[in-house]
mmCIF file of C-alpha atoms and ligand atoms in Angstrom:
data_model
loop_
_atom_site.group_PDB
_atom_site.id
_atom_site.type_symbol
_atom_site.label_atom_id
_atom_site.label_comp_id
_atom_site.label_asym_id
_atom_site.label_seq_id
_atom_site.Cartn_x
_atom_site.Cartn_y
_atom_site.Cartn_z
ATOM 1 C CA UNK A 1 -17.165 -52.010 -64.363
ATOM 2 C CA UNK A 2 -14.052 -51.601 -62.402
ATOM 3 C CA UNK A 3 -12.816 -48.234 -61.752
ATOM 4 C CA UNK A 4 -10.570 -46.026 -59.540
ATOM 5 C CA UNK A 5 -12.270 -42.896 -58.189
ATOM 6 C CA UNK A 6 -11.253 -39.584 -56.505
ATOM 7 C CA UNK A 7 -13.288 -38.959 -53.430
ATOM 8 C CA UNK A 8 -11.303 -36.323 -51.588
ATOM 9 C CA UNK A 9 -8.146 -34.295 -51.533
ATOM 10 C CA UNK A 10 -5.195 -36.107 -50.064
ATOM 11 C CA UNK A 11 -6.551 -39.455 -49.983
ATOM 12 C CA UNK A 12 -5.734 -42.254 -52.451
ATOM 13 C CA UNK A 13 -8.047 -43.375 -55.140
ATOM 14 C CA UNK A 14 -10.604 -45.859 -54.213
ATOM 15 C CA UNK A 15 -11.176 -48.962 -56.334
ATOM 16 C CA UNK A 16 -14.910 -49.422 -56.960
ATOM 17 C CA UNK A 17 -17.443 -51.235 -59.075
ATOM 18 C CA UNK A 18 -19.633 -48.744 -60.804
ATOM 19 C CA UNK A 19 -22.312 -49.240 -63.658
ATOM 20 C CA UNK A 20 -21.123 -49.290 -67.172
ATOM 21 C CA UNK A 21 -21.757 -46.131 -68.954
ATOM 22 C CA UNK A 22 -24.693 -46.084 -71.353
ATOM 23 C CA UNK A 23 -23.930 -44.845 -75.033
ATOM 24 C CA UNK A 24 -25.889 -41.535 -75.785
ATOM 25 C CA UNK A 25 -26.538 -39.883 -79.296
ATOM 26 C CA UNK A 26 -23.166 -38.371 -80.468
ATOM 27 C CA UNK A 27 -21.092 -40.132 -78.041
ATOM 28 C CA UNK A 28 -18.634 -43.190 -78.218
ATOM 29 C CA UNK A 29 -18.086 -45.749 -75.590
ATOM 30 C CA UNK A 30 -14.389 -46.793 -75.481
ATOM 31 C CA UNK A 31 -12.899 -49.887 -74.040
ATOM 32 C CA UNK A 32 -10.029 -48.595 -72.171
ATOM 33 C CA UNK A 33 -6.936 -50.467 -73.056
ATOM 34 C CA UNK A 34 -4.167 -48.056 -71.723
ATOM 35 C CA UNK A 35 -4.546 -45.354 -69.541
ATOM 36 C CA UNK A 36 -1.665 -43.067 -68.472
ATOM 37 C CA UNK A 37 -0.962 -41.698 -64.986
ATOM 38 C CA UNK A 38 -0.276 -37.973 -65.306
ATOM 39 C CA UNK A 39 1.608 -35.769 -62.857
ATOM 40 C CA UNK A 40 -1.490 -33.536 -62.955
ATOM 41 C CA UNK A 41 -3.474 -36.394 -61.777
ATOM 42 C CA UNK A 42 -1.311 -36.804 -58.904
ATOM 43 C CA UNK A 43 -1.326 -33.197 -58.205
ATOM 44 C CA UNK A 44 -4.936 -32.909 -58.547
ATOM 45 C CA UNK A 45 -5.329 -35.596 -55.682
ATOM 46 C CA UNK A 46 -3.083 -33.649 -53.444
ATOM 47 C CA UNK A 47 -4.576 -30.100 -54.158
ATOM 48 C CA UNK A 48 -8.018 -30.629 -55.621
ATOM 49 C CA UNK A 49 -9.580 -28.147 -58.174
ATOM 50 C CA UNK A 50 -12.665 -25.869 -57.170
ATOM 51 C CA UNK A 51 -14.514 -27.829 -60.120
ATOM 52 C CA UNK A 52 -13.385 -31.138 -59.252
ATOM 53 C CA UNK A 53 -16.060 -33.133 -57.056
ATOM 54 C CA UNK A 54 -15.577 -36.484 -55.995
ATOM 55 C CA UNK A 55 -16.665 -39.101 -56.231
ATOM 56 C CA UNK A 56 -15.277 -39.136 -59.767
ATOM 57 C CA UNK A 57 -13.224 -41.381 -62.168
ATOM 58 C CA UNK A 58 -9.976 -39.715 -62.865
ATOM 59 C CA UNK A 59 -7.820 -40.433 -65.836
ATOM 60 C CA UNK A 60 -7.130 -38.297 -69.146
ATOM 61 C CA UNK A 61 -4.376 -40.202 -71.012
ATOM 62 C CA UNK A 62 -6.697 -42.854 -72.564
ATOM 63 C CA UNK A 63 -6.321 -45.142 -75.489
ATOM 64 C CA UNK A 64 -8.723 -48.017 -76.391
ATOM 65 C CA UNK A 65 -11.101 -49.571 -78.713
ATOM 66 C CA UNK A 66 -14.470 -48.573 -79.517
ATOM 67 C CA UNK A 67 -17.131 -50.845 -77.934
ATOM 68 C CA UNK A 68 -20.288 -48.787 -79.156
ATOM 69 C CA UNK A 69 -21.124 -45.720 -80.842
ATOM 70 C CA UNK A 70 -24.130 -43.648 -80.187
ATOM 71 C CA UNK A 71 -26.795 -42.526 -82.834
ATOM 72 C CA UNK A 72 -25.464 -40.267 -85.214
ATOM 73 C CA UNK A 73 -21.811 -41.132 -85.046
ATOM 74 C CA UNK A 74 -20.207 -41.907 -88.316
ATOM 75 C CA UNK A 75 -16.574 -41.088 -87.943
ATOM 76 C CA UNK A 76 -15.675 -44.226 -85.792
ATOM 77 C CA UNK A 77 -17.025 -47.605 -85.805
ATOM 78 C CA UNK A 78 -16.864 -50.757 -83.328
ATOM 79 C CA UNK A 79 -13.380 -52.099 -82.926
ATOM 80 C CA UNK A 80 -11.577 -48.923 -84.043
ATOM 81 C CA UNK A 81 -8.275 -48.168 -81.987
ATOM 82 C CA UNK A 82 -8.768 -44.543 -80.815
ATOM 83 C CA UNK A 83 -7.263 -42.082 -78.377
ATOM 84 C CA UNK A 84 -9.220 -39.702 -76.529
ATOM 85 C CA UNK A 85 -8.630 -36.002 -76.431
ATOM 86 C CA UNK A 86 -9.763 -34.903 -72.945
ATOM 87 C CA UNK A 87 -10.857 -31.551 -73.219
ATOM 88 C CA UNK A 88 -14.748 -31.084 -73.795
ATOM 89 C CA UNK A 89 -15.738 -27.479 -74.699
ATOM 90 C CA UNK A 90 -19.095 -25.854 -75.136
ATOM 91 C CA UNK A 91 -18.882 -24.370 -78.512
ATOM 92 C CA UNK A 92 -21.140 -21.723 -77.755
ATOM 93 C CA UNK A 93 -19.400 -19.223 -75.219
ATOM 94 C CA UNK A 94 -17.532 -16.398 -76.367
ATOM 95 C CA UNK A 95 -14.162 -17.968 -76.212
ATOM 96 C CA UNK A 96 -15.407 -21.000 -78.213
ATOM 97 C CA UNK A 97 -16.879 -18.648 -80.878
ATOM 98 C CA UNK A 98 -13.502 -16.686 -81.251
ATOM 99 C CA UNK A 99 -11.679 -19.874 -81.886
ATOM 100 C CA UNK A 100 -10.080 -20.464 -78.606
ATOM 101 C CA UNK A 101 -11.721 -23.362 -77.346
ATOM 102 C CA UNK A 102 -9.070 -24.099 -74.595
ATOM 103 C CA UNK A 103 -10.296 -21.110 -72.787
ATOM 104 C CA UNK A 104 -13.819 -22.072 -73.029
ATOM 105 C CA UNK A 105 -16.116 -20.652 -70.112
ATOM 106 C CA UNK A 106 -17.663 -23.987 -69.694
ATOM 107 C CA UNK A 107 -14.724 -26.427 -70.062
ATOM 108 C CA UNK A 108 -14.671 -29.872 -68.654
ATOM 109 C CA UNK A 109 -11.808 -32.220 -68.729
ATOM 110 C CA UNK A 110 -12.361 -35.949 -69.021
ATOM 111 C CA UNK A 111 -11.018 -37.510 -65.709
ATOM 112 C CA UNK A 112 -11.430 -34.242 -63.999
ATOM 113 C CA UNK A 113 -15.156 -33.118 -63.926
ATOM 114 C CA UNK A 114 -16.362 -35.884 -66.445
ATOM 115 C CA UNK A 115 -15.649 -39.544 -65.740
ATOM 116 C CA UNK A 116 -12.280 -40.585 -67.057
ATOM 117 C CA UNK A 117 -9.956 -43.411 -67.991
ATOM 118 C CA UNK A 118 -8.982 -45.146 -64.607
ATOM 119 C CA UNK A 119 -12.036 -47.566 -65.775
ATOM 120 C CA UNK A 120 -12.791 -50.377 -68.108
ATOM 121 C CA UNK A 121 -14.959 -48.008 -70.082
ATOM 122 C CA UNK A 122 -15.205 -44.240 -70.767
ATOM 123 C CA UNK A 123 -17.986 -42.399 -72.569
ATOM 124 C CA UNK A 124 -16.844 -39.512 -74.625
ATOM 125 C CA UNK A 125 -18.121 -37.109 -77.259
ATOM 126 C CA UNK A 126 -17.750 -38.482 -80.846
ATOM 127 C CA UNK A 127 -15.421 -35.198 -81.674
ATOM 128 C CA UNK A 128 -13.029 -36.191 -78.970
ATOM 129 C CA UNK A 129 -11.822 -39.609 -80.310
ATOM 130 C CA UNK A 130 -9.278 -39.981 -82.820
ATOM 131 C CA UNK A 131 -7.808 -42.994 -84.507
ATOM 132 C CA UNK A 132 -4.472 -44.418 -83.123
ATOM 133 C CA UNK A 133 -1.648 -44.047 -85.790
ATOM 134 C CA UNK A 134 -1.222 -47.262 -87.581
ATOM 135 C CA UNK A 135 1.383 -49.510 -85.978
ATOM 136 C CA UNK A 136 1.562 -47.418 -82.570
ATOM 137 C CA UNK A 137 0.573 -49.491 -79.437
ATOM 138 C CA UNK A 138 -2.378 -48.098 -77.356
ATOM 139 C CA UNK A 139 0.236 -47.565 -74.416
ATOM 140 C CA UNK A 140 2.181 -45.192 -76.596
ATOM 141 C CA UNK A 141 -0.864 -43.605 -77.911
ATOM 142 C CA UNK A 142 -2.074 -42.772 -74.453
ATOM 143 C CA UNK A 143 0.697 -40.510 -74.163
ATOM 144 C CA UNK A 144 -0.136 -38.414 -77.085
ATOM 145 C CA UNK A 145 -3.329 -36.433 -75.437
ATOM 146 C CA UNK A 146 -1.398 -34.959 -72.699
ATOM 147 C CA UNK A 147 2.377 -36.166 -72.470
ATOM 148 C CA UNK A 148 2.846 -34.934 -75.901
ATOM 149 C CA UNK A 149 -0.011 -32.428 -76.482
ATOM 150 C CA UNK A 150 0.905 -30.095 -73.295
ATOM 151 C CA UNK A 151 4.466 -29.413 -74.459
ATOM 152 C CA UNK A 152 3.152 -28.921 -78.021
ATOM 153 C CA UNK A 153 0.704 -26.117 -76.875
ATOM 154 C CA UNK A 154 3.692 -24.665 -75.221
ATOM 155 C CA UNK A 155 5.833 -24.791 -78.490
ATOM 156 C CA UNK A 156 2.924 -23.226 -80.353
ATOM 157 C CA UNK A 157 2.534 -20.575 -77.645
ATOM 158 C CA UNK A 158 6.329 -19.937 -77.859
ATOM 159 C CA UNK A 159 6.306 -19.794 -81.515
ATOM 160 C CA UNK A 160 9.153 -22.041 -81.663
ATOM 161 C CA UNK A 161 10.821 -22.136 -85.187
ATOM 162 C CA UNK A 162 13.908 -23.522 -87.117
ATOM 163 C CA UNK A 163 17.141 -22.619 -85.714
ATOM 164 C CA UNK A 164 15.640 -21.570 -82.276
ATOM 165 C CA UNK A 165 17.388 -22.442 -79.091
ATOM 166 C CA UNK A 166 14.794 -23.293 -76.483
ATOM 167 C CA UNK A 167 15.297 -23.879 -72.774
ATOM 168 C CA UNK A 168 13.008 -26.371 -71.354
ATOM 169 C CA UNK A 169 12.646 -26.158 -67.563
ATOM 170 C CA UNK A 170 11.650 -29.457 -65.944
ATOM 171 C CA UNK A 171 12.581 -32.775 -67.366
ATOM 172 C CA UNK A 172 9.654 -34.903 -66.416
ATOM 173 C CA UNK A 173 7.575 -36.561 -69.133
ATOM 174 C CA UNK A 174 6.382 -32.910 -70.601
ATOM 175 C CA UNK A 175 9.945 -32.014 -70.832
ATOM 176 C CA UNK A 176 11.219 -34.969 -72.388
ATOM 177 C CA UNK A 177 8.517 -34.992 -74.976
ATOM 178 C CA UNK A 178 9.402 -31.328 -75.785
ATOM 179 C CA UNK A 179 13.010 -32.295 -76.674
ATOM 180 C CA UNK A 180 11.471 -34.164 -79.429
ATOM 181 C CA UNK A 181 9.050 -31.633 -80.540
ATOM 182 C CA UNK A 182 11.863 -29.055 -80.503
ATOM 183 C CA UNK A 183 13.958 -31.096 -82.599
ATOM 184 C CA UNK A 184 10.952 -31.505 -84.957
ATOM 185 C CA UNK A 185 10.514 -27.957 -85.226
ATOM 186 C CA UNK A 186 14.237 -27.518 -86.059
ATOM 187 C CA UNK A 187 15.151 -25.989 -82.636
ATOM 188 C CA UNK A 188 17.692 -26.948 -80.070
ATOM 189 C CA UNK A 189 16.776 -28.095 -76.790
ATOM 190 C CA UNK A 190 18.678 -27.124 -73.476
ATOM 191 C CA UNK A 191 17.082 -28.713 -70.473
ATOM 192 C CA UNK A 192 17.320 -27.302 -67.035
ATOM 193 C CA UNK A 193 16.247 -29.097 -63.805
ATOM 194 C CA UNK A 194 17.113 -29.367 -60.099
ATOM 195 C CA UNK A 195 17.557 -32.959 -60.123
ATOM 196 C CA UNK A 196 20.814 -34.988 -61.554
ATOM 197 C CA UNK A 197 18.921 -38.050 -62.394
ATOM 198 C CA UNK A 198 16.254 -36.018 -64.648
ATOM 199 C CA UNK A 199 18.930 -34.112 -66.040
ATOM 200 C CA UNK A 200 20.908 -37.405 -67.031
ATOM 201 C CA UNK A 201 17.683 -38.662 -68.411
ATOM 202 C CA UNK A 202 17.280 -35.529 -70.418
ATOM 203 C CA UNK A 203 20.456 -36.102 -72.042
ATOM 204 C CA UNK A 204 19.481 -39.768 -72.800
ATOM 205 C CA UNK A 205 16.499 -38.586 -74.514
ATOM 206 C CA UNK A 206 18.245 -36.360 -76.712
ATOM 207 C CA UNK A 207 18.736 -33.023 -74.975
ATOM 208 C CA UNK A 208 21.385 -30.820 -76.828
ATOM 209 C CA UNK A 209 22.647 -29.599 -73.111
ATOM 210 C CA UNK A 210 21.317 -30.314 -69.943
ATOM 211 C CA UNK A 211 22.195 -28.103 -66.878
ATOM 212 C CA UNK A 212 21.308 -27.649 -63.322
ATOM 213 C CA UNK A 213 18.816 -25.055 -62.805
ATOM 214 C CA UNK A 214 20.803 -23.619 -59.618
ATOM 215 C CA UNK A 215 24.169 -23.777 -61.221
ATOM 216 C CA UNK A 216 25.936 -20.307 -60.771
ATOM 217 C CA UNK A 217 27.015 -19.938 -64.248
ATOM 218 C CA UNK A 218 23.759 -21.174 -65.923
ATOM 219 C CA UNK A 219 23.012 -17.760 -67.770
ATOM 220 C CA UNK A 220 26.840 -18.019 -69.035
ATOM 221 C CA UNK A 221 26.232 -21.269 -70.409
ATOM 222 C CA UNK A 222 23.208 -20.612 -72.090
ATOM 223 C CA UNK A 223 24.779 -17.426 -73.678
ATOM 224 C CA UNK A 224 27.909 -19.427 -74.761
ATOM 225 C CA UNK A 225 25.580 -21.647 -76.637
ATOM 226 C CA UNK A 226 23.784 -18.628 -78.255
ATOM 227 C CA UNK A 227 26.586 -16.203 -79.462
ATOM 228 C CA UNK A 228 25.978 -14.393 -76.213
ATOM 229 C CA UNK A 229 22.327 -13.491 -76.845
ATOM 230 C CA UNK A 230 20.467 -15.768 -74.663
ATOM 231 C CA UNK A 231 17.640 -18.552 -75.616
ATOM 232 C CA UNK A 232 15.089 -17.540 -78.176
ATOM 233 C CA UNK A 233 12.393 -19.150 -75.954
ATOM 234 C CA UNK A 234 11.866 -20.842 -72.851
ATOM 235 C CA UNK A 235 9.192 -23.416 -71.667
ATOM 236 C CA UNK A 236 8.424 -23.799 -68.088
ATOM 237 C CA UNK A 237 6.753 -27.197 -67.003
ATOM 238 C CA UNK A 238 7.337 -26.735 -63.407
ATOM 239 C CA UNK A 239 5.001 -24.132 -62.439
ATOM 240 C CA UNK A 240 7.529 -22.717 -59.812
ATOM 241 C CA UNK A 241 7.903 -19.104 -59.393
ATOM 242 C CA UNK A 242 11.687 -19.446 -58.955
ATOM 243 C CA UNK A 243 12.264 -21.474 -61.991
ATOM 244 C CA UNK A 244 9.980 -19.419 -64.138
ATOM 245 C CA UNK A 245 12.084 -16.175 -62.893
ATOM 246 C CA UNK A 246 15.390 -18.126 -63.535
ATOM 247 C CA UNK A 247 13.906 -19.063 -66.979
ATOM 248 C CA UNK A 248 13.080 -15.393 -67.815
ATOM 249 C CA UNK A 249 16.755 -14.380 -67.362
ATOM 250 C CA UNK A 250 17.932 -17.102 -69.769
ATOM 251 C CA UNK A 251 16.026 -15.305 -72.769
ATOM 252 C CA UNK A 252 17.621 -13.107 -75.313
ATOM 253 C CA UNK A 253 15.918 -9.838 -76.230
ATOM 254 C CA UNK A 254 12.448 -10.555 -77.787
ATOM 255 C CA UNK A 255 12.624 -13.874 -76.211
ATOM 256 C CA UNK A 256 9.577 -15.791 -75.179
ATOM 257 C CA UNK A 257 8.598 -17.569 -72.174
ATOM 258 C CA UNK A 258 5.683 -19.920 -71.831
ATOM 259 C CA UNK A 259 4.406 -21.297 -68.412
ATOM 260 C CA UNK A 260 2.239 -24.304 -69.042
ATOM 261 C CA UNK A 261 0.424 -27.108 -67.615
ATOM 262 C CA UNK A 262 1.015 -27.801 -63.905
ATOM 263 C CA UNK A 263 -2.055 -28.114 -61.548
ATOM 264 C CA UNK A 264 -1.767 -26.891 -58.314
ATOM 265 C CA UNK A 265 0.615 -23.640 -58.727
ATOM 266 C CA UNK A 266 -0.743 -20.418 -57.652
ATOM 267 C CA UNK A 267 0.864 -16.843 -57.015
ATOM 268 C CA UNK A 268 3.146 -14.247 -58.433
ATOM 269 C CA UNK A 269 6.031 -14.398 -60.639
ATOM 270 C CA UNK A 270 9.015 -12.126 -60.269
ATOM 271 C CA UNK A 271 10.324 -10.983 -63.678
ATOM 272 C CA UNK A 272 12.422 -8.034 -64.174
ATOM 273 C CA UNK A 273 10.467 -4.913 -65.389
ATOM 274 C CA UNK A 274 13.609 -3.548 -67.095
ATOM 275 C CA UNK A 275 13.906 -6.904 -69.189
ATOM 276 C CA UNK A 276 10.359 -6.668 -70.032
ATOM 277 C CA UNK A 277 10.670 -3.048 -71.322
ATOM 278 C CA UNK A 278 13.996 -2.894 -72.757
ATOM 279 C CA UNK A 279 14.349 -6.462 -73.536
ATOM 280 C CA UNK A 280 10.614 -6.783 -74.847
ATOM 281 C CA UNK A 281 10.604 -10.348 -73.703
ATOM 282 C CA UNK A 282 7.142 -11.957 -74.102
ATOM 283 C CA UNK A 283 5.792 -13.838 -70.980
ATOM 284 C CA UNK A 284 2.695 -16.034 -71.646
ATOM 285 C CA UNK A 285 0.874 -18.925 -70.279
ATOM 286 C CA UNK A 286 -0.585 -22.117 -72.081
ATOM 287 C CA UNK A 287 -4.053 -23.583 -70.994
ATOM 288 C CA UNK A 288 -4.767 -27.209 -71.653
ATOM 289 C CA UNK A 289 -4.634 -28.343 -75.205
ATOM 290 C CA UNK A 290 -6.763 -27.816 -78.324
ATOM 291 C CA UNK A 291 -8.418 -30.789 -80.068
ATOM 292 C CA UNK A 292 -6.509 -29.560 -83.379
ATOM 293 C CA UNK A 293 -3.238 -29.799 -81.516
ATOM 294 C CA UNK A 294 -3.732 -33.558 -80.733
ATOM 295 C CA UNK A 295 -4.992 -34.002 -84.249
ATOM 296 C CA UNK A 296 -1.699 -32.582 -85.753
ATOM 297 C CA UNK A 297 0.265 -34.830 -83.406
ATOM 298 C CA UNK A 298 -1.478 -37.912 -84.499
ATOM 299 C CA UNK A 299 -1.111 -36.999 -88.148
ATOM 300 C CA UNK A 300 2.669 -36.276 -87.493
ATOM 301 C CA UNK A 301 3.048 -39.626 -85.725
ATOM 302 C CA UNK A 302 0.988 -41.430 -88.653
ATOM 303 C CA UNK A 303 3.440 -39.947 -90.987
ATOM 304 C CA UNK A 304 6.609 -41.212 -89.374
ATOM 305 C CA UNK A 305 7.715 -37.515 -88.544
ATOM 306 C CA UNK A 306 7.323 -37.856 -84.770
ATOM 307 C CA UNK A 307 8.406 -40.671 -82.490
ATOM 308 C CA UNK A 308 6.201 -40.831 -79.307
ATOM 309 C CA UNK A 309 7.747 -44.416 -78.188
ATOM 310 C CA UNK A 310 10.253 -45.056 -75.483
ATOM 311 C CA UNK A 311 8.745 -42.899 -72.833
ATOM 312 C CA UNK A 312 6.854 -45.344 -70.735
ATOM 313 C CA UNK A 313 8.960 -46.845 -67.880
ATOM 314 C CA UNK A 314 6.455 -48.572 -65.836
ATOM 315 C CA UNK A 315 3.280 -50.698 -66.676
ATOM 316 C CA UNK A 316 0.858 -51.489 -64.050
ATOM 317 C CA UNK A 317 -2.735 -52.790 -63.574
ATOM 318 C CA UNK A 318 -5.856 -51.045 -62.276
ATOM 319 C CA UNK A 319 -5.479 -52.302 -58.537
ATOM 320 C CA UNK A 320 -2.070 -50.980 -58.429
ATOM 321 C CA UNK A 321 -2.930 -47.439 -59.385
ATOM 322 C CA UNK A 322 -1.960 -45.924 -55.978
ATOM 323 C CA UNK A 323 1.371 -47.740 -56.054
ATOM 324 C CA UNK A 324 1.775 -46.000 -59.505
ATOM 325 C CA UNK A 325 1.021 -42.484 -57.939
ATOM 326 C CA UNK A 326 3.496 -43.343 -55.066
ATOM 327 C CA UNK A 327 6.165 -43.961 -57.832
ATOM 328 C CA UNK A 328 5.428 -40.630 -59.666
ATOM 329 C CA UNK A 329 5.533 -38.829 -56.380
ATOM 330 C CA UNK A 330 8.895 -40.306 -55.630
ATOM 331 C CA UNK A 331 10.037 -39.287 -59.299
ATOM 332 C CA UNK A 332 11.214 -42.498 -60.267
ATOM 333 C CA UNK A 333 9.708 -43.468 -63.419
ATOM 334 C CA UNK A 334 9.418 -41.361 -66.750
ATOM 335 C CA UNK A 335 5.753 -42.314 -66.912
ATOM 336 C CA UNK A 336 3.354 -44.969 -65.642
ATOM 337 C CA UNK A 337 0.600 -46.543 -67.853
ATOM 338 C CA UNK A 338 -1.982 -48.873 -66.620
ATOM 339 C CA UNK A 339 -2.703 -51.991 -68.736
ATOM 340 C CA UNK A 340 -6.422 -52.117 -68.342
HETATM 341 ZN ZN1 ZN B 1 -17.075 -22.520 -74.750
HETATM 342 ZN ZN1 ZN B 2 -1.962 -34.794 -68.191
#
């Protein structure tokens, strides 16, 4: 089959022909129809991860049809349209046993340590496939497992609830998806970013307000929308220390700040100790996503409560994959999906 493989940090993916995967007991062979390019893929290509060793087929936003099921698999059958939850956990370590599978000591991500979706076929554990909501295209479905599930994890970690005002830091795909998820939760979404084009885009995608992160009066603007208190929660999708520090200053007392998702971000964050103590703000992170969260999103789409369409700006074919990443790097598209 044709596939795009990561070989080494800083190099483009290499198009290769590799053997088709062989179905195993408890696994499902998925014929990939749509495969989304994620900002994380690009950043991993630039920075690598200690556990990511080339050559490996990348790609973790996958939707397709079931080509074969292994012995013992009864949840799906050949021809079913499915999307793929990318996190594989061990089920036996301490964190899996206490129900925190996304912190698994032995986690592997499809498209990072396991062969992923930049290929014609991908072999995944049966527990990682879920049926595509009826009427949804494979391309739109491919955005659910990361594009929507990552901000959904952030929203869960921030305990966003009805009536909340949420500051979303970063208006790439995750930030735009977060606007919709905030609205679904009954919350108001204020987007901040350092790029005017992305701010305009955020408004087009329904942000209740959009402000430049470096605006002198940013805190005043957020306070004026919140009766002088500040935001109930902030979700950072940039992983940039300065933006995280800024977000912390936009919170009300008792506000929650969640940092999530981005690969290749390291180092300390500068949050005011007085604000932590006398403001009792809560600062936390979010790691990957849980299968239950992807499943909940699938059900929300299925019942018509959540719209995941309209976020794909560019469609390409596999041989154009490095051009697709160049587009993402130049920050032009909302998202890029490969039609396999
Ligand atoms: Zn585990
Ligand atoms: Zn992703």
